[in-house]
Structure formats: C-alpha cells, structure tokens
Amino acid sequence: MHKKPNILLIYTGGTIGMIKNFETGALSNFNFDDLLKHIPELKLLDCEIDTHSFDSPIDSSNMNPEYWKQLVTIIEDGYNDFDGFVVLHGSDTMSYTASALSFMLENLAKPVLFTGSQLPIGDLRTDAKENLITTIQLASQRGKDGPVIKEVGLYFEYKLYRANRTTKINAEHFEAFASLNYPALAESGVHLDIDKRALLKVGKDTVLKVHKELESNIVLVKMFPGITKETITHIFSYQGMKGLVLETYGSGNLTTEPWFLDALKGLLKRNIPVINITQCAGGSVAMGHYETSTAMKKMGIISGKDITTEAAITKLMYLLKQDIPVSEFKHAFETSLRGEMS
Ligand code: ASP
C-alpha cells in the first residue's frame, strides 16, 4: 500500500469541466492540467492525485461503448498503480456509463467513483467542488484490507450510490440522481457516513477481469396505451436485433391483445431474449401477479426484477457477448452480477 492513497482522476468531459468565458459567456472545456489552479482545495486532500484526460473531452450525450472501452482500458492499465479511480463525466448519461463499467470490470476490488455537476466548476454557485472533493475523499477511504469501497459508485449532491442502481431524475436540481431500489452507500454531512452493510462484498484475492466487448444491436421499447401493431411488427422484424428490453407497466404488466403476445412469441422463436422491466422509477417486476403478465411468464420472458433501464441495457449488452447458451440466458440475466438487482 502507498503511504497516502493514490487516486487517478479521469476526465471524460461534461459540465463539470467547463469554464465560462467572461467575454463571450460561452461554456467550453478547460485545460485539464490546470485543474489544480481552479480547485486549490485539492492540494489539501490527504491523497496523491494523478490526472488523465480524454484527448477530446465530450458532452456525455455523445457517449458510446467505444468510449466505455477506452475508460476500462485506462482503469485496467492503472489498476496496480492506483488505490482508486474518480471519473468526471457529464451527468446526462452518467448512469449508463457507470452501469456499463460495473459489468465490464469483473472482480473489481477498488473504488471506481463517478461524479459530475449541474454547474461548471468556475461558476460561483457551482456544485462541482463539493462533488469532486467528496468523491476523491470517498475513493481514498482505506481499511485494514485496502480500499473500503470496492465497486462502481456514483456520487452527487451529498450521496454516494451503487452506480448500477442510479437514474438521472432531474435536469436542473443539484440532486440530479436517485437510487430508488437500493439505499445510498454513503452520505456526506458533518461526517462521511459510509453504510458498510450496503457495500458490495468482494471475495479476497480476486483478480480483475476486464470485458471490453459489448453488443449494441439491442432494442428498447417503452410501452404506451395505443402503440400500434404496425409499429411493433416493424420494430420486431429487425433482423439484426440480438435482444429486447421491454419497459412495461407497473409490476411488469402488458396488454393481453393476442397480436402483441404473438409478436413476442415470434422473437422468442428466433432465440432473441426479451427482458421485462418496469416503467416505474421504483419497485419490481413480478410476472404472474396480475393476469396481464401471466402469459409473459409462461412464455419464458426474462424478469428484470427491480433493475433500472440503464443497468438492464448495459447488462444485456454485456451478457450477449459472454457466449451464454440460449437455454441458460434467462437464468444468467435474472442473477444479480454486481448488485444491480435485488
Ligand atoms: N450535457 C452535459 C453532459 O452530460 C450535462 C452535464 O454534464 O451535467 O455532458
């Protein structure tokens, strides 16, 4: 172990790293090497900080699996040299990236904590400083057996969450994220209060396994009353589709109209896994609870239980590249891999 925790701060882009040009009023990315100049408080932290910036930082709306690959490679390359990783990322797709990384980094035994902000770091009322400083402090926490947090987390507005449990819920409030189906891992008040019972338990002497291949040919359909047979037929006939995530109502309920159920059966015949997740922000799918989900249960539709849309999408992308036989895919998806479902 190093004397002081050694943290790698990775900058991908997003509002946090933008600075207002006082003449033009426009927001642009600042030179990441100047970070210390903008946040002199970082020097007061009891850890060493190294930085790594994407060559061209991006607004996270442009995020994609190629960038996720870049990110896990940076973490893989620095894994033995650093005690923890802090990723600065735009808030718009942060939950997707952080969920994806939770699956791509198997046997993670160090903290990989995401944060960002709603206002740029140079703004007088910025939320960036608190988010950044506390995230670095959380990533630096060490116990007897090394880092306290051994999973991918997301810190925003005084709370650290398990990343694959989060969703961006507000485009304006500083409290931009929620984790409705799992408690916060830590809260920042006068003290940094880490809920050790909520943290992911990691086996001793685990070796990091990095998965870089993800399947992007998947489809997400959000149901709404009135969706037409033509629309569904058109989407489901896409021959490249490798998997479908279906956002259904309430506890996993759906229209019982025969044309829709037949369309689902058609996908299953083509060995395309179909995941049932709920449109509700909180709670779980429970197929069979209502008659409107019984047919799906009988058919062998996969239950996403209480998973978020972000985690369902990225878990599906990950599992589809794991060479899992069709007969075992349902079991594999319904098993919690990184604490993403209850
Ligand atoms: N559009 C920005 C992004 O996601 C918003 C933010 O950083 O909060 O990159």
Coordinates of C-alpha atoms and ligand atoms in Angstrom, one line a residue:
M1 CA 0.0 0.0 0.0
H2 CA 1.2 3.5 -0.7
K3 CA 1.7 5.9 2.2
K4 CA -1.0 8.1 1.0
P5 CA -3.9 6.8 -1.2
N6 CA -3.1 7.3 -4.8
I7 CA -6.1 8.4 -6.9
L8 CA -6.4 8.6 -10.7
L9 CA -8.8 11.3 -11.7
I10 CA -10.1 10.7 -15.2
Y11 CA -11.8 13.5 -17.1
T12 CA -14.2 12.5 -19.9
G13 CA -16.0 15.8 -20.3
G14 CA -19.3 17.2 -19.2
T15 CA -20.4 20.4 -17.5
I16 CA -18.1 20.0 -14.5
G17 CA -15.0 20.7 -16.6
M18 CA -16.4 23.6 -18.5
I19 CA -15.5 27.1 -17.8
K20 CA -17.3 30.3 -18.8
N21 CA -15.6 32.7 -21.0
F22 CA -16.5 36.0 -19.3
E23 CA -16.3 37.9 -22.6
T24 CA -18.5 35.6 -24.7
G25 CA -20.4 33.9 -22.0
A26 CA -19.9 30.5 -23.8
L27 CA -19.1 27.3 -21.9
S28 CA -16.0 25.3 -23.1
N29 CA -13.8 22.6 -21.7
F30 CA -10.9 23.9 -19.6
N31 CA -7.4 22.6 -19.9
F32 CA -7.4 19.7 -17.5
D33 CA -3.8 20.2 -16.5
D34 CA -5.0 23.5 -14.9
L35 CA -7.4 21.6 -12.6
L36 CA -5.4 22.4 -9.5
K37 CA -5.4 26.1 -10.3
H38 CA -9.2 26.1 -10.4
I39 CA -9.6 23.9 -7.3
P40 CA -6.7 24.7 -5.0
E41 CA -8.6 22.8 -2.3
L42 CA -7.5 19.6 -3.9
K43 CA -4.0 20.2 -2.5
L44 CA -5.5 20.0 1.0
L45 CA -6.7 16.4 0.4
D46 CA -4.8 13.6 2.1
C47 CA -4.0 11.7 -1.0
E48 CA -1.9 11.8 -4.2
I49 CA -3.8 12.7 -7.3
D50 CA -2.8 11.9 -10.9
T51 CA -4.9 13.0 -13.8
H52 CA -5.8 11.6 -17.2
S53 CA -8.0 13.4 -19.7
F54 CA -9.8 12.1 -22.8
D55 CA -7.9 13.7 -25.7
S56 CA -11.2 15.4 -26.8
P57 CA -13.5 15.7 -23.8
I58 CA -17.1 15.1 -24.7
D59 CA -20.6 16.1 -23.7
S60 CA -21.9 12.8 -22.3
S61 CA -24.7 12.8 -24.8
N62 CA -22.1 11.6 -27.3
M63 CA -21.0 8.7 -25.0
N64 CA -20.9 5.2 -26.6
P65 CA -19.4 1.8 -25.9
E66 CA -16.2 2.7 -27.7
Y67 CA -15.6 5.4 -25.0
W68 CA -16.5 2.8 -22.4
K69 CA -13.8 0.6 -23.8
Q70 CA -11.3 3.5 -23.5
L71 CA -12.3 4.1 -19.9
V72 CA -11.9 0.5 -18.8
T73 CA -8.6 0.3 -20.6
I74 CA -7.4 3.4 -18.6
I75 CA -8.5 1.7 -15.4
E76 CA -7.0 -1.6 -16.4
D77 CA -3.7 0.0 -17.2
G78 CA -3.6 1.9 -13.9
Y79 CA -5.1 -0.8 -11.7
N80 CA -2.0 -1.9 -9.9
D81 CA -0.7 1.7 -9.5
F82 CA -3.7 3.4 -8.0
D83 CA -5.8 2.8 -5.0
G84 CA -8.9 4.3 -6.5
F85 CA -10.4 5.9 -9.6
V86 CA -12.6 9.0 -9.9
V87 CA -14.3 9.6 -13.2
L88 CA -15.5 13.0 -14.1
H89 CA -18.4 12.6 -16.6
G90 CA -21.4 14.5 -17.9
S91 CA -24.5 13.8 -15.9
D92 CA -26.8 13.1 -18.8
T93 CA -25.6 9.5 -19.5
M94 CA -23.5 9.0 -16.3
S95 CA -25.8 6.2 -15.1
Y96 CA -25.4 4.3 -18.4
T97 CA -21.6 4.6 -18.4
A98 CA -21.2 3.8 -14.7
S99 CA -23.6 0.8 -15.1
A100 CA -21.7 -0.5 -18.1
L101 CA -18.4 -0.2 -16.3
S102 CA -19.8 -2.2 -13.3
F103 CA -20.4 -5.1 -15.7
M104 CA -17.2 -4.6 -17.7
L105 CA -15.0 -4.7 -14.6
E106 CA -15.5 -8.1 -13.0
N107 CA -14.0 -8.8 -9.6
L108 CA -13.3 -5.1 -9.1
A109 CA -11.6 -4.6 -5.7
K110 CA -11.0 -0.9 -5.8
P111 CA -13.4 2.1 -6.0
V112 CA -14.3 3.5 -9.4
L113 CA -16.5 6.5 -8.5
F114 CA -18.3 8.7 -11.0
T115 CA -19.2 12.3 -10.4
G116 CA -20.0 15.5 -12.3
S117 CA -22.0 18.6 -11.7
Q118 CA -25.0 20.6 -12.8
L119 CA -23.0 23.9 -12.9
P120 CA -19.4 24.3 -14.2
I121 CA -16.6 24.3 -11.8
G122 CA -15.9 28.0 -12.4
D123 CA -19.5 29.1 -11.6
L124 CA -19.9 30.9 -8.3
R125 CA -22.7 28.7 -7.2
T126 CA -21.2 25.5 -8.5
D127 CA -22.0 22.1 -7.1
A128 CA -18.8 20.8 -8.8
K129 CA -16.3 21.4 -5.9
E130 CA -18.2 19.5 -3.3
N131 CA -19.0 16.7 -5.7
L132 CA -15.4 16.4 -6.7
I133 CA -13.7 16.8 -3.4
T134 CA -16.0 14.4 -1.5
T135 CA -15.8 11.8 -4.3
I136 CA -12.0 11.9 -4.1
Q137 CA -12.2 11.5 -0.3
L138 CA -14.6 8.5 -0.6
A139 CA -12.3 6.9 -3.2
S140 CA -9.4 7.4 -0.7
Q141 CA -11.0 5.6 2.2
R142 CA -8.9 2.6 3.3
G143 CA -9.5 -0.1 5.9
K144 CA -7.4 -3.0 7.1
D145 CA -7.7 -4.8 3.8
G146 CA -7.3 -1.9 1.4
P147 CA -10.0 0.3 -0.1
V148 CA -13.3 0.4 1.8
I149 CA -15.4 0.8 -1.4
K150 CA -14.8 -2.0 -4.0
E151 CA -17.4 -1.3 -6.6
V152 CA -18.5 1.3 -9.2
G153 CA -20.3 4.2 -7.4
L154 CA -21.9 7.5 -8.4
Y155 CA -21.6 10.5 -6.1
F156 CA -23.9 13.5 -6.5
E157 CA -25.2 16.1 -4.0
Y158 CA -24.1 14.5 -0.7
K159 CA -24.9 10.9 -1.6
L160 CA -22.8 8.0 -2.9
Y161 CA -24.9 5.4 -4.7
R162 CA -24.2 2.0 -6.3
A163 CA -23.8 3.2 -9.8
N164 CA -25.9 0.5 -11.5
R165 CA -28.9 1.4 -9.2
T166 CA -29.0 5.0 -10.3
T167 CA -31.0 7.1 -12.8
K168 CA -30.8 10.7 -13.7
I169 CA -34.1 12.1 -12.4
N170 CA -33.7 15.9 -12.7
A171 CA -32.2 18.1 -15.3
E172 CA -32.0 21.2 -13.1
H173 CA -31.8 20.3 -9.4
F174 CA -28.4 19.7 -7.8
E175 CA -30.0 16.4 -6.6
A176 CA -30.0 15.0 -10.1
F177 CA -29.8 11.3 -9.4
A178 CA -31.8 8.8 -7.5
S179 CA -31.5 5.2 -6.5
L180 CA -35.0 4.1 -5.6
N181 CA -34.4 0.4 -5.1
Y182 CA -31.2 0.5 -3.1
P183 CA -30.0 2.6 -0.2
A184 CA -27.2 5.1 -0.5
L185 CA -23.8 3.6 0.1
A186 CA -22.6 6.8 1.9
E187 CA -23.9 10.2 2.9
S188 CA -21.8 13.3 3.3
G189 CA -22.7 15.6 6.2
V190 CA -20.6 16.7 9.0
H191 CA -19.0 13.3 8.8
L192 CA -18.6 11.0 5.8
D193 CA -21.0 8.3 6.8
I194 CA -20.4 5.0 4.9
D195 CA -23.0 2.3 5.2
K196 CA -20.7 -0.7 5.2
R197 CA -23.7 -3.2 5.2
A198 CA -24.8 -1.7 1.8
L199 CA -21.4 -2.1 0.1
L200 CA -20.8 -4.8 -2.4
K201 CA -18.9 -7.7 -0.7
V202 CA -15.9 -8.8 -2.8
G203 CA -14.1 -12.1 -2.3
K204 CA -10.5 -12.0 -1.1
D205 CA -7.6 -12.2 -3.7
T206 CA -9.9 -11.6 -6.6
V207 CA -8.3 -10.9 -9.9
L208 CA -9.7 -8.1 -12.0
K209 CA -11.2 -9.4 -15.3
V210 CA -11.9 -6.7 -17.9
H211 CA -14.6 -7.3 -20.5
K212 CA -14.4 -4.9 -23.5
E213 CA -16.9 -6.3 -26.0
L214 CA -20.5 -5.3 -25.8
E215 CA -23.4 -6.0 -28.1
S216 CA -25.0 -2.8 -29.3
N217 CA -27.7 -4.4 -31.6
I218 CA -30.3 -4.4 -28.9
V219 CA -33.7 -2.6 -28.8
L220 CA -35.5 -0.8 -26.0
V221 CA -39.3 -0.4 -26.4
K222 CA -41.3 1.7 -23.9
M223 CA -45.0 0.6 -24.0
F224 CA -47.8 3.1 -24.1
P225 CA -51.5 2.6 -24.4
G226 CA -52.3 2.8 -28.1
I227 CA -49.0 1.5 -29.5
T228 CA -49.9 0.0 -32.9
K229 CA -49.4 -3.4 -34.3
E230 CA -47.7 -1.8 -37.3
T231 CA -45.1 -0.1 -35.1
I232 CA -44.4 -3.3 -33.1
T233 CA -44.3 -5.5 -36.3
H234 CA -41.8 -3.1 -37.9
I235 CA -39.5 -2.9 -34.8
F236 CA -39.6 -6.6 -34.1
S237 CA -38.8 -7.5 -37.7
Y238 CA -35.4 -6.0 -37.4
Q239 CA -33.2 -9.0 -38.3
G240 CA -30.1 -7.7 -36.6
M241 CA -31.8 -7.5 -33.2
K242 CA -29.9 -9.6 -30.6
G243 CA -32.1 -8.7 -27.5
L244 CA -35.1 -6.6 -26.5
V245 CA -35.7 -4.7 -23.3
L246 CA -39.4 -4.0 -22.9
E247 CA -40.5 -1.3 -20.5
T248 CA -43.9 -2.4 -19.3
Y249 CA -46.4 -1.0 -16.8
G250 CA -46.4 -1.3 -13.0
S251 CA -45.2 -4.7 -11.8
G252 CA -44.4 -5.9 -15.3
N253 CA -47.9 -5.8 -16.9
L254 CA -48.7 -5.5 -20.6
T255 CA -51.7 -5.6 -23.0
T256 CA -53.0 -9.1 -23.4
E257 CA -54.0 -8.4 -27.0
P258 CA -53.1 -11.6 -29.0
W259 CA -51.2 -9.7 -31.7
F260 CA -48.8 -8.4 -29.2
L261 CA -48.3 -11.7 -27.4
D262 CA -47.8 -13.4 -30.8
A263 CA -45.2 -10.8 -31.7
L264 CA -43.3 -11.6 -28.5
K265 CA -43.5 -15.4 -29.2
G266 CA -42.0 -14.7 -32.6
L267 CA -39.0 -13.1 -31.0
L268 CA -38.5 -16.0 -28.6
K269 CA -38.7 -18.4 -31.6
R270 CA -35.8 -16.5 -33.1
N271 CA -33.9 -17.0 -29.8
I272 CA -34.0 -13.3 -29.0
P273 CA -34.0 -12.7 -25.3
V274 CA -36.8 -10.4 -24.1
I275 CA -36.3 -8.6 -20.7
N276 CA -39.4 -7.3 -18.9
I277 CA -38.6 -4.2 -16.8
T278 CA -41.0 -1.7 -15.3
Q279 CA -41.5 1.9 -16.4
C280 CA -41.9 2.8 -12.7
A281 CA -39.0 4.6 -11.2
G282 CA -39.1 2.3 -8.1
G283 CA -40.4 -1.2 -7.4
S284 CA -40.1 -4.5 -9.2
V285 CA -41.5 -6.7 -12.0
A286 CA -43.5 -9.6 -10.6
M287 CA -44.8 -11.6 -13.5
G288 CA -47.8 -13.6 -12.7
H289 CA -49.0 -11.2 -10.1
Y290 CA -51.7 -9.9 -12.5
E291 CA -53.3 -11.7 -15.4
T292 CA -51.7 -9.1 -17.6
S293 CA -48.3 -10.6 -17.0
T294 CA -49.1 -14.3 -16.7
A295 CA -48.8 -15.1 -20.5
M296 CA -45.3 -13.5 -20.5
K297 CA -44.3 -15.6 -17.5
K298 CA -45.4 -18.8 -19.2
M299 CA -43.6 -17.8 -22.4
G300 CA -40.3 -17.5 -20.7
I301 CA -39.9 -13.8 -20.8
I302 CA -37.0 -12.7 -18.6
S303 CA -37.8 -10.8 -15.4
G304 CA -35.6 -7.7 -14.9
K305 CA -37.0 -7.6 -11.4
D306 CA -36.1 -4.1 -9.9
I307 CA -33.3 -3.3 -12.3
T308 CA -33.0 0.2 -13.8
T309 CA -33.3 0.8 -17.5
E310 CA -29.7 1.8 -17.7
A311 CA -28.5 -1.3 -15.9
A312 CA -30.8 -3.6 -18.0
I313 CA -29.5 -2.2 -21.3
T314 CA -25.8 -2.4 -20.3
K315 CA -26.2 -5.9 -18.6
L316 CA -27.9 -7.2 -21.8
M317 CA -25.1 -5.6 -23.9
Y318 CA -22.5 -7.4 -21.7
L319 CA -24.2 -10.8 -21.4
L320 CA -24.8 -11.1 -25.1
K321 CA -21.1 -11.2 -25.6
Q322 CA -20.5 -13.8 -23.0
D323 CA -21.3 -16.9 -25.1
I324 CA -24.1 -18.0 -22.9
P325 CA -26.3 -20.8 -24.4
V326 CA -29.9 -19.7 -25.1
S327 CA -31.3 -22.2 -22.5
E328 CA -29.2 -20.5 -19.8
F329 CA -29.6 -16.9 -20.7
K330 CA -32.7 -16.3 -18.6
H331 CA -31.0 -17.6 -15.5
A332 CA -27.9 -15.6 -16.2
F333 CA -29.9 -12.3 -16.6
E334 CA -32.0 -13.0 -13.6
T335 CA -28.9 -13.5 -11.4
S336 CA -27.5 -10.4 -9.8
L337 CA -23.9 -10.0 -11.0
R338 CA -22.8 -6.7 -9.5
G339 CA -25.6 -5.9 -7.0
E340 CA -27.7 -4.4 -9.8
M341 CA -30.9 -6.2 -8.8
S342 CA -32.4 -7.5 -5.5
Ligands
ASP1 N1 -24.8 17.8 -21.2 C1 -24.0 17.6 -20.1 C2 -23.3 16.2 -20.2 O1 -24.0 15.3 -19.9 C3 -24.7 17.8 -18.8 C4 -23.8 17.6 -17.6 O2 -22.7 17.4 -17.6 O3 -24.4 17.7 -16.5 O4 -22.2 16.1 -20.7

